[in-house]
Tab-separated table of C-alpha atoms and ligand atoms in Angstrom:
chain	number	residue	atom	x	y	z
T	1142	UNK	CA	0.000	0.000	0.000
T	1143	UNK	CA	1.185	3.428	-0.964
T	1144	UNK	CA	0.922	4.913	2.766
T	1145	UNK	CA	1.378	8.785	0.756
T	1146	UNK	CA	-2.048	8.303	-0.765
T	1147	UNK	CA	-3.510	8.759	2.607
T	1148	UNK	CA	-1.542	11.898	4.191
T	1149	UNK	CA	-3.468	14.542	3.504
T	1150	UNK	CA	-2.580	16.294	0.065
T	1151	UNK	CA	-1.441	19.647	1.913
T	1152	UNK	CA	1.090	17.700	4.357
T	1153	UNK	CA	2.360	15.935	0.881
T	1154	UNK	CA	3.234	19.084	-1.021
T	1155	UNK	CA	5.405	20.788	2.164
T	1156	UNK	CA	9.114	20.139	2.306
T	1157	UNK	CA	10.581	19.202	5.267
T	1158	UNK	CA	12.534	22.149	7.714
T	1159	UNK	CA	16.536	21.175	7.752
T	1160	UNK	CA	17.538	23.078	10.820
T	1161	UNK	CA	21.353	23.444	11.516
T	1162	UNK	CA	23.881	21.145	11.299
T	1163	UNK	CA	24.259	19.285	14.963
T	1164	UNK	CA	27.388	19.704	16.369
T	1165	UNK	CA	27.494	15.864	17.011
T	1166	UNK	CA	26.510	14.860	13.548
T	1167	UNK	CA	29.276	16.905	12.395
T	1168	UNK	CA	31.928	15.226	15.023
T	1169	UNK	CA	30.367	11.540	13.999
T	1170	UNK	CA	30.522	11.726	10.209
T	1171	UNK	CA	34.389	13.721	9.800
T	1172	UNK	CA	35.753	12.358	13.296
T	1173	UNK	CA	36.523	15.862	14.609
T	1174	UNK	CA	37.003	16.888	18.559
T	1175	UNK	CA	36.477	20.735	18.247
T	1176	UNK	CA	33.170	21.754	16.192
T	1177	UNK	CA	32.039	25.702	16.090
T	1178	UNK	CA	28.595	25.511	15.033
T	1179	UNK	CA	27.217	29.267	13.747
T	1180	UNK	CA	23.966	27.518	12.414
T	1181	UNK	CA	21.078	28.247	13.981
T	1182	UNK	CA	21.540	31.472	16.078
T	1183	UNK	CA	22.151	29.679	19.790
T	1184	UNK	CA	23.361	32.035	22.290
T	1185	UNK	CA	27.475	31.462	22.148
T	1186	UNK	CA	27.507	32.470	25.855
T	1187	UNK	CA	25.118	29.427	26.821
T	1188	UNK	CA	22.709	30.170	29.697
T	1189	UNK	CA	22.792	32.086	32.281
T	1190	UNK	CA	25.142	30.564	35.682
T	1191	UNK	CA	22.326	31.218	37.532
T	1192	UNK	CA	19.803	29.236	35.191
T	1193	UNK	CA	22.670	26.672	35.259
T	1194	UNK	CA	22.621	26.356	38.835
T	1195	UNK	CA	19.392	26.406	39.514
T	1196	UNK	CA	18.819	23.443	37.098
T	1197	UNK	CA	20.821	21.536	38.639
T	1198	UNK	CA	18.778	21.904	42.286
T	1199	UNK	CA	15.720	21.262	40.408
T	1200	UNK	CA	15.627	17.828	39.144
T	1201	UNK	CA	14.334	15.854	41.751
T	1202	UNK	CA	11.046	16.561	40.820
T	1203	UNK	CA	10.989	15.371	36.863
T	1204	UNK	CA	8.909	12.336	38.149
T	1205	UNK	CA	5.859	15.044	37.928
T	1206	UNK	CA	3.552	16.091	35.155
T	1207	UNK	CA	4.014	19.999	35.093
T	1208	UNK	CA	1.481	22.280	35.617
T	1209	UNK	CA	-0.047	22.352	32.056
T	1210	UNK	CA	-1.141	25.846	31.347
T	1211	UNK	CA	2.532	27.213	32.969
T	1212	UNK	CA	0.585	29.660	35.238
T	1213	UNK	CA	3.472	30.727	37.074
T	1214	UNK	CA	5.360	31.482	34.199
T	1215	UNK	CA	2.848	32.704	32.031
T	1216	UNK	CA	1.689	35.329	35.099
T	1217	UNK	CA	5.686	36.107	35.103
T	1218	UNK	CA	5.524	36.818	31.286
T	1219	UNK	CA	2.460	38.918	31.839
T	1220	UNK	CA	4.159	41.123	34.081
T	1221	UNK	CA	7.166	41.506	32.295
T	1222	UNK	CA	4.880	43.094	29.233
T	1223	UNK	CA	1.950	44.608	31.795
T	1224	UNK	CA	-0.442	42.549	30.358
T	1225	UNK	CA	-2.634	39.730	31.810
T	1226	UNK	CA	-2.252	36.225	32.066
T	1227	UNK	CA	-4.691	36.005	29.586
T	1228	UNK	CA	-2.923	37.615	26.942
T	1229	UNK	CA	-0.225	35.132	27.125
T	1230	UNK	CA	0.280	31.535	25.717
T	1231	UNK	CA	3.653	29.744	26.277
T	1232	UNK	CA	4.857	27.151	23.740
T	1233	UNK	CA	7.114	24.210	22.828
T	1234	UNK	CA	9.731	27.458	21.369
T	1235	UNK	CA	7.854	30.262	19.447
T	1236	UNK	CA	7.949	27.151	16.823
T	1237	UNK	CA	5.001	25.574	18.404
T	1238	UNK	CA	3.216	28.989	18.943
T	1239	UNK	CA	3.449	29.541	15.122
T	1240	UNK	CA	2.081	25.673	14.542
T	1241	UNK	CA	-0.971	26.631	17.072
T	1242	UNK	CA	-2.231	29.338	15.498
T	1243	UNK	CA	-1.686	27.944	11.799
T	1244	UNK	CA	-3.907	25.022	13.118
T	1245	UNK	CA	-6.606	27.710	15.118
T	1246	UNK	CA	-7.178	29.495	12.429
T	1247	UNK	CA	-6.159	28.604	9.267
T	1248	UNK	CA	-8.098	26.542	6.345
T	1249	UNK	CA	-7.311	25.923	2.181
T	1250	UNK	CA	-10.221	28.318	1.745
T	1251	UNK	CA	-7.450	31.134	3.216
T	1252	UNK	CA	-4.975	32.894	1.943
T	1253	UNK	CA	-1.840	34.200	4.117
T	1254	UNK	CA	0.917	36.734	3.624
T	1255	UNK	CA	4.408	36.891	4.190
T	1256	UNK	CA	7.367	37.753	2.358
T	1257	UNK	CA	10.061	35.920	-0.182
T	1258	UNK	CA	12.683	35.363	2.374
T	1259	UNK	CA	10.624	35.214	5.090
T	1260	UNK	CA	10.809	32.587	8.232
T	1261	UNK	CA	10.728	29.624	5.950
T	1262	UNK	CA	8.341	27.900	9.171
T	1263	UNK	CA	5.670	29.801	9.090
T	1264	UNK	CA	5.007	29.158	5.266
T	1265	UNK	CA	5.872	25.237	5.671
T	1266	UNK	CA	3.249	25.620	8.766
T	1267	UNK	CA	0.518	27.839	7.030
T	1268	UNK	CA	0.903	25.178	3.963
T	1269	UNK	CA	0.038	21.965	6.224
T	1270	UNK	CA	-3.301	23.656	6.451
T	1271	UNK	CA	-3.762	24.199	3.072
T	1272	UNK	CA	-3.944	27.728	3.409
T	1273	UNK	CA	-2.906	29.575	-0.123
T	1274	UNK	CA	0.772	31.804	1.096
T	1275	UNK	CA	1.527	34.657	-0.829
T	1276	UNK	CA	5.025	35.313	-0.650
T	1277	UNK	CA	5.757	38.995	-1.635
T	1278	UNK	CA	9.002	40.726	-2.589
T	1279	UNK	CA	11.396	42.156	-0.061
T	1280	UNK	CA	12.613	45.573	-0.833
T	1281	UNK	CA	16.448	45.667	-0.386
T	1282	UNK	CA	16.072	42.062	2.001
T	1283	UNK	CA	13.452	43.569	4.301
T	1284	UNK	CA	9.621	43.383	4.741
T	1285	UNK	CA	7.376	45.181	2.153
T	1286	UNK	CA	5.284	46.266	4.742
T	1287	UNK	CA	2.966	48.496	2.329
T	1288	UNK	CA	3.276	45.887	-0.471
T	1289	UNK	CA	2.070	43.596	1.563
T	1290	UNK	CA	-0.847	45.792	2.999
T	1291	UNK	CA	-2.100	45.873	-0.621
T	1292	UNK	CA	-2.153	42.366	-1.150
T	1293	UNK	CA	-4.805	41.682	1.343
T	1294	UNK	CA	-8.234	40.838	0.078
T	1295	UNK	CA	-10.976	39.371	1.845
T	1296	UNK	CA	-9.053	35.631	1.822
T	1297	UNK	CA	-6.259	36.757	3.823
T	1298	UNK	CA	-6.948	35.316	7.352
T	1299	UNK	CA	-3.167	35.895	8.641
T	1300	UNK	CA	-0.118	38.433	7.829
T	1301	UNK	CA	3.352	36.786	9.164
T	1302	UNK	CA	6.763	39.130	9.198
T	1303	UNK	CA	9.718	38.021	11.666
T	1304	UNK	CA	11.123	41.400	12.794
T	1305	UNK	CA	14.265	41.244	12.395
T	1306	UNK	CA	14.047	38.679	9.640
T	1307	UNK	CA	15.236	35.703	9.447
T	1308	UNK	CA	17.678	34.827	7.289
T	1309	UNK	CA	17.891	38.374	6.732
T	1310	UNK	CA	18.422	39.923	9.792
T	1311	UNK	CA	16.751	42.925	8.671
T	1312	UNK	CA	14.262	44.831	10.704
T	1313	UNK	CA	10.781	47.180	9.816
T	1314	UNK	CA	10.529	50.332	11.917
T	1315	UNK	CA	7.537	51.293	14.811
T	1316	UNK	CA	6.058	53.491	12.052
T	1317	UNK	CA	6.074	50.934	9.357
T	1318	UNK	CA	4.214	48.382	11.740
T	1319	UNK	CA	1.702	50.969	12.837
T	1320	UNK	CA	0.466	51.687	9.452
T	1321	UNK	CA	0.717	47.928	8.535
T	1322	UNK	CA	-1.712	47.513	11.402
T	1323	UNK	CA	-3.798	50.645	10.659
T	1324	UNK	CA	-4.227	49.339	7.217
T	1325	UNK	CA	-5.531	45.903	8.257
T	1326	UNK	CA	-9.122	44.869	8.292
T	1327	UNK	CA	-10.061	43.820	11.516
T	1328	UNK	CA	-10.849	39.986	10.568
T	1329	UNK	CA	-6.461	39.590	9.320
T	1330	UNK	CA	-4.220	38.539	12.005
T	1331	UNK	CA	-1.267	40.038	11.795
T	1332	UNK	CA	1.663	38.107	13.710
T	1333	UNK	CA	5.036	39.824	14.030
T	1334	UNK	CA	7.376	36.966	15.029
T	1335	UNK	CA	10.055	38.924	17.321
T	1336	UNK	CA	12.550	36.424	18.261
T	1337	UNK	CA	15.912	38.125	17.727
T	1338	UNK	CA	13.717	41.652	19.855
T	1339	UNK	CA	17.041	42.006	22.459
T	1340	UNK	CA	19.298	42.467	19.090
T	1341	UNK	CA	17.196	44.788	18.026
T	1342	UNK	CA	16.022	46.823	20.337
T	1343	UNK	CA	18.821	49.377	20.742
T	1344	UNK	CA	18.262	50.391	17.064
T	1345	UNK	CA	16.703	53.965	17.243
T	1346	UNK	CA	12.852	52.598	15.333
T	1347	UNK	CA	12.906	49.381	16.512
T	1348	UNK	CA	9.331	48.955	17.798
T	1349	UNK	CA	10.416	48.683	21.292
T	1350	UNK	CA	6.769	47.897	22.811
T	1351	UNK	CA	4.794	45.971	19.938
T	1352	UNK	CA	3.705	44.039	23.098
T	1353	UNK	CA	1.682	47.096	24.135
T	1354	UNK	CA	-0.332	47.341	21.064
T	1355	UNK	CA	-1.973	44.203	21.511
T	1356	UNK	CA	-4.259	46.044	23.881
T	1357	UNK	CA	-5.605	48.305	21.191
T	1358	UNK	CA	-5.637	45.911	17.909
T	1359	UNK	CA	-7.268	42.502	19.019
T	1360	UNK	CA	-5.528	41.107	15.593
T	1361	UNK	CA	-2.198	41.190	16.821
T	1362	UNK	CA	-0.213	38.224	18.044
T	1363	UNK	CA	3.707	38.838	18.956
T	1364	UNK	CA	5.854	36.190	19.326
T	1365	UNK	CA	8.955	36.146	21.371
T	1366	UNK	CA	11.366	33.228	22.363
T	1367	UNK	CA	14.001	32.264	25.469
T	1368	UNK	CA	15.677	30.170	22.248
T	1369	UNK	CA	18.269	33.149	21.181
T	1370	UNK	CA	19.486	36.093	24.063
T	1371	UNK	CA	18.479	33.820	26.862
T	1372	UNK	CA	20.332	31.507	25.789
T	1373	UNK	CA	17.552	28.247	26.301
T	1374	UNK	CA	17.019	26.566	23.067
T	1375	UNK	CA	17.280	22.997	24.209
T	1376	UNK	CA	14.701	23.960	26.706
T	1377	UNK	CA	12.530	24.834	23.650
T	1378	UNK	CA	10.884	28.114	25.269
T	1379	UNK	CA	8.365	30.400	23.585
T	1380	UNK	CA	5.401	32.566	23.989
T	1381	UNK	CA	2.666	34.567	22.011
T	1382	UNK	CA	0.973	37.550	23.693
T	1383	UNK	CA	-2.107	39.077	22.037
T	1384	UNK	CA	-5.658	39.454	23.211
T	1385	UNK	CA	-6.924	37.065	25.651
T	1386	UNK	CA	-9.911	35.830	23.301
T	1387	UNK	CA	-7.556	34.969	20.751
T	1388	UNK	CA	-4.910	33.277	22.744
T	1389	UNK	CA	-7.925	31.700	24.709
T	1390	UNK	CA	-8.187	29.130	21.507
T	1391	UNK	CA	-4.545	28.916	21.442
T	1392	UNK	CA	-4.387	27.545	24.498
T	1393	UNK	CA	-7.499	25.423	24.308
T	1394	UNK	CA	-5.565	23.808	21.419
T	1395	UNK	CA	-2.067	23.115	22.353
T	1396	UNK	CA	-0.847	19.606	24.114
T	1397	UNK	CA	-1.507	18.718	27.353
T	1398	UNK	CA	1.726	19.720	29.056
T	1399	UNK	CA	3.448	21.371	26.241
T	1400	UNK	CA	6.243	22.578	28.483
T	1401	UNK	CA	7.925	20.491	30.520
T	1402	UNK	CA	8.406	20.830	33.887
T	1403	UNK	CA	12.376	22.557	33.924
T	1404	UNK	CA	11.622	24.363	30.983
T	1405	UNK	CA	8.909	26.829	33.099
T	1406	UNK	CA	11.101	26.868	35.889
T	1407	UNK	CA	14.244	27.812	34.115
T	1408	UNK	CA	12.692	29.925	31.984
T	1409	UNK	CA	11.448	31.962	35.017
T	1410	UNK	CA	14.702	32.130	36.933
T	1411	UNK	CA	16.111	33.003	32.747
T	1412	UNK	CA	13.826	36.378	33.617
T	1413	UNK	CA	15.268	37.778	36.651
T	1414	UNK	CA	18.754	37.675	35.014
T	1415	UNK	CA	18.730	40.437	33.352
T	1416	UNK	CA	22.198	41.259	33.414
T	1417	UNK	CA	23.389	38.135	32.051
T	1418	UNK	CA	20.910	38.797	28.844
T	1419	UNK	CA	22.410	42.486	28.461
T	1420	UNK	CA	25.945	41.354	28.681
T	1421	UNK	CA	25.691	38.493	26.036
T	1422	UNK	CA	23.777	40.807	23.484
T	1423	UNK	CA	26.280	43.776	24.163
T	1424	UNK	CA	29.502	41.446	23.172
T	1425	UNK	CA	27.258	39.435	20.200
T	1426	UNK	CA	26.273	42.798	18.800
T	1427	UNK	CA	29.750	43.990	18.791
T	1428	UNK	CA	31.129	40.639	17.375
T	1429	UNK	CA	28.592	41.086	14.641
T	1430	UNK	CA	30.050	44.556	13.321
T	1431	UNK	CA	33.232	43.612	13.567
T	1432	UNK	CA	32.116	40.270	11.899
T	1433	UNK	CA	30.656	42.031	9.207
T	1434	UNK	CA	33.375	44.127	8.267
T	1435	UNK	CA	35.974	41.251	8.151
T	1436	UNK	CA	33.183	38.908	6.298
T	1437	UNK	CA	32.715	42.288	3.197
T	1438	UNK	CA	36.873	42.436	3.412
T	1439	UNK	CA	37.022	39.277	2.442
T	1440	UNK	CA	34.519	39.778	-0.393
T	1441	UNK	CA	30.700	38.877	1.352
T	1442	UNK	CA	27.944	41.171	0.139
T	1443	UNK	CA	26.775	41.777	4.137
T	1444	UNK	CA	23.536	42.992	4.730
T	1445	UNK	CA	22.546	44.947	7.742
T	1446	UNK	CA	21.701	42.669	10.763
T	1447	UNK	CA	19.992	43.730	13.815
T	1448	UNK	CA	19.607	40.043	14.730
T	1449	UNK	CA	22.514	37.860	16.396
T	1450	UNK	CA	23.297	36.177	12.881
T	1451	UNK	CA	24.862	37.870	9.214
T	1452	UNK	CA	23.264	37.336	6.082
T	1453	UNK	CA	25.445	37.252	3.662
T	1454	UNK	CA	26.074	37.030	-0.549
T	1455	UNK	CA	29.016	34.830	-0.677
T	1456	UNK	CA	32.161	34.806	-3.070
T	1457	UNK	CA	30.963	30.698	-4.006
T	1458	UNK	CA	27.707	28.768	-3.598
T	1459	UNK	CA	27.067	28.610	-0.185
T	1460	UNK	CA	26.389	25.003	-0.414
T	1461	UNK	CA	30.161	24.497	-1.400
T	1462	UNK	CA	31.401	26.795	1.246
T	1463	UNK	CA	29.493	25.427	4.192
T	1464	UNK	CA	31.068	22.125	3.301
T	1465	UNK	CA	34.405	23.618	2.981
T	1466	UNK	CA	33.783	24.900	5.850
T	1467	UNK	CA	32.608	21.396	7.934
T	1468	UNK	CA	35.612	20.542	7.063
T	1469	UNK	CA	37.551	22.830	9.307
T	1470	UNK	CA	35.306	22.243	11.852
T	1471	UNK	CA	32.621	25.362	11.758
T	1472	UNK	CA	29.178	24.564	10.808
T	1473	UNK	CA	27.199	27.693	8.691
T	1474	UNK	CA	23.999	27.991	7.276
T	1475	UNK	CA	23.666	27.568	3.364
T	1476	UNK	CA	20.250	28.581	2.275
T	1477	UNK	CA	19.536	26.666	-0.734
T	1478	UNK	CA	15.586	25.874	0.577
T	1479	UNK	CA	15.108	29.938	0.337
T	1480	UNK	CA	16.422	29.977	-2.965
T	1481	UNK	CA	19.512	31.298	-2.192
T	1482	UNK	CA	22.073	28.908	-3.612
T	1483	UNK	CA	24.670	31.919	-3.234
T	1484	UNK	CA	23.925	33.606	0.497
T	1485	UNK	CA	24.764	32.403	3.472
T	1486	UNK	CA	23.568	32.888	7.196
T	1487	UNK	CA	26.174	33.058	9.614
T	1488	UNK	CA	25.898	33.073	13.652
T	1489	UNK	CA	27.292	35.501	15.822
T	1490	UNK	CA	29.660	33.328	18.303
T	1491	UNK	CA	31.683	34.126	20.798
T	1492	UNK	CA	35.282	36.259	20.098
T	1493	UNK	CA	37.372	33.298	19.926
T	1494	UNK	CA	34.955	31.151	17.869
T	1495	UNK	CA	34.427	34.660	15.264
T	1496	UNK	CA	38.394	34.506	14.394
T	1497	UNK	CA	38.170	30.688	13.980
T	1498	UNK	CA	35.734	31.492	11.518
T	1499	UNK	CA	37.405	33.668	9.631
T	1500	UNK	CA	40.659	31.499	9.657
T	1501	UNK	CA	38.645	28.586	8.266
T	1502	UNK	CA	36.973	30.926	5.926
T	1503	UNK	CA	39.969	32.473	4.270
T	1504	UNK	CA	41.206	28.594	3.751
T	1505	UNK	CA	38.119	27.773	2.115
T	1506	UNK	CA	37.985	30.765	-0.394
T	1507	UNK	CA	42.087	30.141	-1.020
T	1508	UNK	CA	40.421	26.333	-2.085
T	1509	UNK	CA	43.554	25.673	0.080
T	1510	UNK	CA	40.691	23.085	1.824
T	1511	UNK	CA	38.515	21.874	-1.090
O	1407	PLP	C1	12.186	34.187	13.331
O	1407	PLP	C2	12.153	32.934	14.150
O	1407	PLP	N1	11.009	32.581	14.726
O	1407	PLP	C3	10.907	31.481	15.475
O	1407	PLP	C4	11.986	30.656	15.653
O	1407	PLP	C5	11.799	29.416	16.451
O	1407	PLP	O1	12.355	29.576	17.681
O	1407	PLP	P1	12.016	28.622	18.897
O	1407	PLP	O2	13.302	28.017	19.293
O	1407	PLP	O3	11.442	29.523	19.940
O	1407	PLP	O4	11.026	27.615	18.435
O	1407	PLP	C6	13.207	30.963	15.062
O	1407	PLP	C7	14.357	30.068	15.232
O	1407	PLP	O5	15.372	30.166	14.632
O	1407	PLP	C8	13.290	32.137	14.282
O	1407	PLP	O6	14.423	32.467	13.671
């Protein structure tokens, strides 16, 4: 029996998310000690010592089914952004928050927006319901935020931007958001994924409080995650605030006990360290600039990034130069499943794993390592 005849003909027609290069895939298949992976946007510094410690006093109590709803750390989240309980969901990573409200609200009769080289998940998600996605053209790698305003008709159910972008790292400004949301009808979500936020929020129109405006449009959903400055990933943290109606049926939807039981708990002793998350975005934004420079030196067509990553037009596919690059030991991101068989999307590590980098780098363009 042909089991694909019975998947459903949406699920058939999505291709399947390659995430980063694992560090011990890497060491497995070319027998190397020492791996750098700059991949998928991890916090170099790790998480905080005190999130560390704390960890490790907490495991005697992984026996337990968690509280499902995370009330303590949803009321923690609540406060951070002056908001209610309500108005916050937490999920499996901003990932699963994306999946719920795909599967809330989204049917084939709908249509959704995003753009070209925008978060390749939420299109793979919005296409396992069979929505329709209209993908519309960046304007020098960021959001068309007016474009995109056009293309709504009465089909659109959902609008989708990650601000900053990724690959892109590229950010739209407060003003450019506002009118997006001005010029939305009521009955179009519009869901501004804001994952990379503490990169960006030093950069003068950053939308510093998008969380706010969830009080006054009841379409808005914003997305943040503890995956990037906090430094959690493998505790797969993140959260959706918007009005309580709407995250009402996100909730009503998601599993059981979609975050496990050290995941809330870290993830609320991750909130009062606030000067660990500072420090680690202060050096990572520095790194990047100083990246950036040394990656256009050596002939990379940088773009802008107010994210913790580079995106970058590189001197040879990127597919051959991230496996140049494996070689040495340093795992980057190609981007072939955007399209871009000659960009690349590189993570910000820490100082000493930056000038690795760039030593492996300027073997691989010499071919001295083919
Ligand atoms: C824009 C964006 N949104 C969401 C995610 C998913 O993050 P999480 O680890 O919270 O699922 C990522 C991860 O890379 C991302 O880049």
């Amino acid at each position: 029996m042909d089991i694909e005849t019975l998947t459903r003909p949406c699920v058939r027609i999505v291709s399947p998310y390659f995430p980063g290069k694992p560090i011990a895939e890497v060491q497995r298949e070319l027998g190397l000690k020492k791996v750098i992976k700059l991949a998928s946007n991890e916090n170099p510094f790790g998480a905080s010592p005190r999130v560390l410690a704390f960890l490790r006093r907490e495991t005697a109590e992984v026996h337990l089914y968690p509280e499902g709803a995370s009330p303590v750390l949803r009321r923690a989240l609540a406060e951070l952004h002056g908001l209610s309980a309500l108005n916050v969901v937490v999920g499996n990573g901003s990932d699963e928050v994306i999946r719920l409200l795909c599967e809330a609200f989204l049917s084939p009769e709908d249509d959704v927006i995003t753009s070209q080289y925008g978060f390749i998940r939420f299109k793979q998600q919005a296409m396992m319901m069979g929505a329709r996605v209209i993908e519309v053209p960046m304007a020098d790698w960021r959001h068309d935020l007016e474009t995109m305003a056009r293309a709504v008709s009465s089909r659109t159910k959902m609008v989708y931007i990650a601000s900053p972008n990724n690959p892109t790292g590229t950010y739209n400004s407060k003003e450019e958001v506002h009118d997006l949301l001005k010029a939305l009808p009521a009955t179009t979500l519009l869901v501004i994924d804001e994952a990379y936020y503490h990169y960006a929020v030093h950069e003068g129109d950053y939308p510093r409080q998008s969380t706010d405006l969830v009080r006054k449009f009841p379409n808005l959903v914003v997305l943040r995650t503890f995956s990037k400055a906090y430094g959690l990933a493998g505790l797969r943290i993140g959260y959706g605030v918007g009005d309580a109606e709407l995250i009402g049926w996100l909730d009503r939807i998601r599993m059981p006990f979609n975050l496990g039981l050290l995941s809330q708990r870290a993830a609320l002793e991750a909130l009062k360290d606030t000067a660990w998350l500072k420090k680690g975005v202060s050096v990572v934004t520095k790194e990047r600039d100083a990246l950036a420079k040394a990656l256009r030196d050596l002939g990379f067509g940088v773009v802008d990034s107010a994210a913790n990553f580079l995106f970058a037009g590189s001197p040879c596919p990127g597919r051959v130069l991230f496996k140049r690059l494996l070689k040495s030991g340093v795992i980057i991101r190609p981007l072939d499943e955007y399209g871009l068989t000659h960009h690349v999307r590189i993570s910000i590590g820490a100082p000493a794993e930056n000038r690795a980098l760039l030593a492996a780098l300027r073997s691989a363009l010499d071919g001295a390592n083919p």
